[in-house]
PDB file of C-alpha atoms in Angstrom:
ATOM      1  CA  UNK L   1      -0.017   0.143  -0.100  1.00 55.00           C
ATOM      2  CA  UNK L   2       1.368   3.642  -1.350  1.00 80.00           C
ATOM      3  CA  UNK L   3       2.446   5.360   2.072  1.00 91.00           C
ATOM      4  CA  UNK L   4       0.315   8.261   1.412  1.00 95.00           C
ATOM      5  CA  UNK L   5      -2.728   6.348   1.058  1.00 96.00           C
ATOM      6  CA  UNK L   6      -5.315   4.736   3.296  1.00 94.00           C
ATOM      7  CA  UNK L   7      -6.485   1.393   3.525  1.00 93.00           C
ATOM      8  CA  UNK L   8      -8.776   1.867   0.369  1.00 94.00           C
ATOM      9  CA  UNK L   9      -6.537   3.491  -1.725  1.00 94.00           C
ATOM     10  CA  UNK L  10      -7.643   7.545  -0.767  1.00 97.00           C
ATOM     11  CA  UNK L  11      -4.997   9.725  -0.689  1.00 97.00           C
ATOM     12  CA  UNK L  12      -4.635  11.343   2.716  1.00 97.00           C
ATOM     13  CA  UNK L  13      -5.975  14.814   3.292  1.00 96.00           C
ATOM     14  CA  UNK L  14      -2.253  15.855   4.034  1.00 96.00           C
ATOM     15  CA  UNK L  15      -0.768  15.252   1.091  1.00 96.00           C
ATOM     16  CA  UNK L  16      -3.335  16.868  -0.335  1.00 98.00           C
ATOM     17  CA  UNK L  17      -3.019  20.105   1.651  1.00 98.00           C
ATOM     18  CA  UNK L  18       0.394  20.327   1.507  1.00 98.00           C
ATOM     19  CA  UNK L  19       0.441  19.854  -2.738  1.00 98.00           C
ATOM     20  CA  UNK L  20      -2.039  22.336  -2.560  1.00 99.00           C
ATOM     21  CA  UNK L  21      -0.164  24.413  -0.575  1.00 99.00           C
ATOM     22  CA  UNK L  22       3.186  24.282  -2.808  1.00 99.00           C
ATOM     23  CA  UNK L  23       0.855  25.271  -5.983  1.00 99.00           C
ATOM     24  CA  UNK L  24      -0.074  28.321  -4.257  1.00 99.00           C
ATOM     25  CA  UNK L  25       3.043  29.287  -3.309  1.00 99.00           C
ATOM     26  CA  UNK L  26       4.379  29.471  -6.691  1.00 99.00           C
ATOM     27  CA  UNK L  27       2.036  32.000  -7.449  1.00 99.00           C
ATOM     28  CA  UNK L  28       2.263  33.967  -4.804  1.00 99.00           C
ATOM     29  CA  UNK L  29       6.171  33.786  -5.386  1.00 99.00           C
ATOM     30  CA  UNK L  30       5.645  34.859  -9.246  1.00 99.00           C
ATOM     31  CA  UNK L  31       3.683  37.611  -7.515  1.00 99.00           C
ATOM     32  CA  UNK L  32       6.029  39.033  -4.626  1.00 99.00           C
ATOM     33  CA  UNK L  33       9.379  38.086  -6.932  1.00 98.00           C
ATOM     34  CA  UNK L  34      10.381  36.669  -4.411  1.00 98.00           C
ATOM     35  CA  UNK L  35      10.413  34.997  -0.545  1.00 98.00           C
ATOM     36  CA  UNK L  36       7.312  34.335   0.786  1.00 99.00           C
ATOM     37  CA  UNK L  37       5.196  32.771   3.711  1.00 99.00           C
ATOM     38  CA  UNK L  38       2.099  30.704   4.110  1.00 99.00           C
ATOM     39  CA  UNK L  39      -0.106  32.776   6.895  1.00 99.00           C
ATOM     40  CA  UNK L  40      -3.238  30.848   6.297  1.00 99.00           C
ATOM     41  CA  UNK L  41      -5.231  28.449   4.926  1.00 99.00           C
ATOM     42  CA  UNK L  42      -8.626  30.434   4.922  1.00 99.00           C
ATOM     43  CA  UNK L  43     -11.000  28.124   3.330  1.00 99.00           C
ATOM     44  CA  UNK L  44      -9.985  24.494   1.574  1.00 99.00           C
ATOM     45  CA  UNK L  45     -13.187  22.100   0.775  1.00 99.00           C
ATOM     46  CA  UNK L  46     -12.612  18.410   0.031  1.00 98.00           C
ATOM     47  CA  UNK L  47     -15.243  17.571  -2.841  1.00 99.00           C
ATOM     48  CA  UNK L  48     -13.792  14.290  -3.536  1.00 98.00           C
ATOM     49  CA  UNK L  49     -10.699  11.921  -2.581  1.00 98.00           C
ATOM     50  CA  UNK L  50      -7.949  11.465  -4.630  1.00 97.00           C
ATOM     51  CA  UNK L  51      -7.641   7.993  -5.500  1.00 96.00           C
ATOM     52  CA  UNK L  52      -4.216   6.088  -5.751  1.00 95.00           C
ATOM     53  CA  UNK L  53      -3.254   5.926  -9.509  1.00 94.00           C
ATOM     54  CA  UNK L  54      -5.769   9.171 -10.500  1.00 97.00           C
ATOM     55  CA  UNK L  55      -3.329  11.858 -12.297  1.00 97.00           C
ATOM     56  CA  UNK L  56      -3.864  15.669 -10.452  1.00 98.00           C
ATOM     57  CA  UNK L  57      -3.233  19.095 -11.716  1.00 99.00           C
ATOM     58  CA  UNK L  58      -3.595  21.903  -9.789  1.00 99.00           C
ATOM     59  CA  UNK L  59      -4.085  25.433 -11.429  1.00 99.00           C
ATOM     60  CA  UNK L  60      -3.971  28.485  -9.347  1.00 99.00           C
ATOM     61  CA  UNK L  61      -5.054  32.692  -9.798  1.00 99.00           C
ATOM     62  CA  UNK L  62      -4.541  35.653  -7.884  1.00 99.00           C
ATOM     63  CA  UNK L  63      -8.053  35.821  -5.217  1.00 99.00           C
ATOM     64  CA  UNK L  64      -6.757  39.437  -4.459  1.00 99.00           C
ATOM     65  CA  UNK L  65      -3.685  40.937  -3.384  1.00 98.00           C
ATOM     66  CA  UNK L  66      -2.825  43.574  -0.751  1.00 98.00           C
ATOM     67  CA  UNK L  67      -0.477  45.984   0.223  1.00 98.00           C
ATOM     68  CA  UNK L  68       2.148  42.808   1.619  1.00 99.00           C
ATOM     69  CA  UNK L  69      -0.011  39.662   0.809  1.00 99.00           C
ATOM     70  CA  UNK L  70      -1.691  37.766  -1.931  1.00 99.00           C
ATOM     71  CA  UNK L  71      -4.885  35.390  -1.497  1.00 99.00           C
ATOM     72  CA  UNK L  72      -4.703  32.586  -4.019  1.00 99.00           C
ATOM     73  CA  UNK L  73      -7.554  30.844  -4.866  1.00 99.00           C
ATOM     74  CA  UNK L  74      -5.768  27.040  -6.044  1.00 99.00           C
ATOM     75  CA  UNK L  75      -7.950  24.146  -7.882  1.00 99.00           C
ATOM     76  CA  UNK L  76      -7.216  20.134  -7.697  1.00 99.00           C
ATOM     77  CA  UNK L  77      -8.417  18.331 -10.282  1.00 99.00           C
ATOM     78  CA  UNK L  78      -8.173  14.273 -11.190  1.00 98.00           C
ATOM     79  CA  UNK L  79      -8.679  12.756 -14.166  1.00 98.00           C
ATOM     80  CA  UNK L  80      -9.078   9.345 -13.754  1.00 97.00           C
ATOM     81  CA  UNK L  81     -10.484   6.068 -15.149  1.00 92.00           C
ATOM     82  CA  UNK L  82      -7.979   6.057 -17.872  1.00 90.00           C
ATOM     83  CA  UNK L  83      -9.827   3.391 -20.368  1.00 94.00           C
ATOM     84  CA  UNK L  84     -12.603   6.287 -20.543  1.00 95.00           C
ATOM     85  CA  UNK L  85     -11.191   9.439 -18.701  1.00 95.00           C
ATOM     86  CA  UNK L  86     -13.016  11.980 -16.552  1.00 98.00           C
ATOM     87  CA  UNK L  87     -11.495  15.205 -15.073  1.00 98.00           C
ATOM     88  CA  UNK L  88     -13.838  16.150 -11.628  1.00 98.00           C
ATOM     89  CA  UNK L  89     -12.804  18.684  -8.836  1.00 99.00           C
ATOM     90  CA  UNK L  90     -11.642  16.746  -5.944  1.00 99.00           C
ATOM     91  CA  UNK L  91      -9.932  19.836  -3.830  1.00 99.00           C
ATOM     92  CA  UNK L  92     -10.072  24.001  -3.598  1.00 99.00           C
ATOM     93  CA  UNK L  93      -8.887  26.168  -1.094  1.00 99.00           C
ATOM     94  CA  UNK L  94      -8.059  29.574  -0.494  1.00 99.00           C
ATOM     95  CA  UNK L  95      -4.348  30.380   0.875  1.00 99.00           C
ATOM     96  CA  UNK L  96      -3.229  34.053   2.336  1.00 99.00           C
ATOM     97  CA  UNK L  97       0.858  34.419   1.759  1.00 99.00           C
ATOM     98  CA  UNK L  98       2.725  37.138   3.058  1.00 99.00           C
ATOM     99  CA  UNK L  99       6.030  38.838   1.137  1.00 99.00           C
ATOM    100  CA  UNK L 100       9.186  38.200   3.172  1.00 99.00           C
ATOM    101  CA  UNK L 101      12.579  40.380   2.906  1.00 97.00           C
ATOM    102  CA  UNK L 102      15.604  38.566   3.233  1.00 95.00           C
ATOM    103  CA  UNK L 103      15.522  38.454   7.383  1.00 97.00           C
ATOM    104  CA  UNK L 104      11.854  37.005   6.961  1.00 96.00           C
ATOM    105  CA  UNK L 105       9.923  40.627   8.229  1.00 98.00           C
ATOM    106  CA  UNK L 106       6.954  41.403   5.955  1.00 98.00           C
ATOM    107  CA  UNK L 107       8.119  43.678   2.880  1.00 99.00           C
ATOM    108  CA  UNK L 108       4.896  45.661  -0.115  1.00 98.00           C
ATOM    109  CA  UNK L 109       4.359  43.189  -2.828  1.00 99.00           C
ATOM    110  CA  UNK L 110       5.803  45.194  -5.639  1.00 98.00           C
ATOM    111  CA  UNK L 111       3.459  47.116  -8.387  1.00 94.00           C
ATOM    112  CA  UNK L 112       1.597  44.569 -10.528  1.00 85.00           C
TER     113      UNK L 112
END
């Protein structure tokens, strides 16, 4: 049995949460043009389980831009049933990241 799944073949929610955070951080890093930190998981909805064998994709977009932070909407989709493929939204989240200086203190986001 894979280490990231339960006995039913469903991937653990923690694995999903970690990868959602990473996907949002990629866009957050681009917006901040540098170091960021996750400061809040505002919402996270698990619509369907992710199963071992699903092919997952992540899509991120800026939901809100503040002075020092950016809130990013991340959606996770799973492609399943290879013989008759379907793609379904399995998870979505709103995550807020804050821009940081090299010393770890907050800084303003650069102009858009």
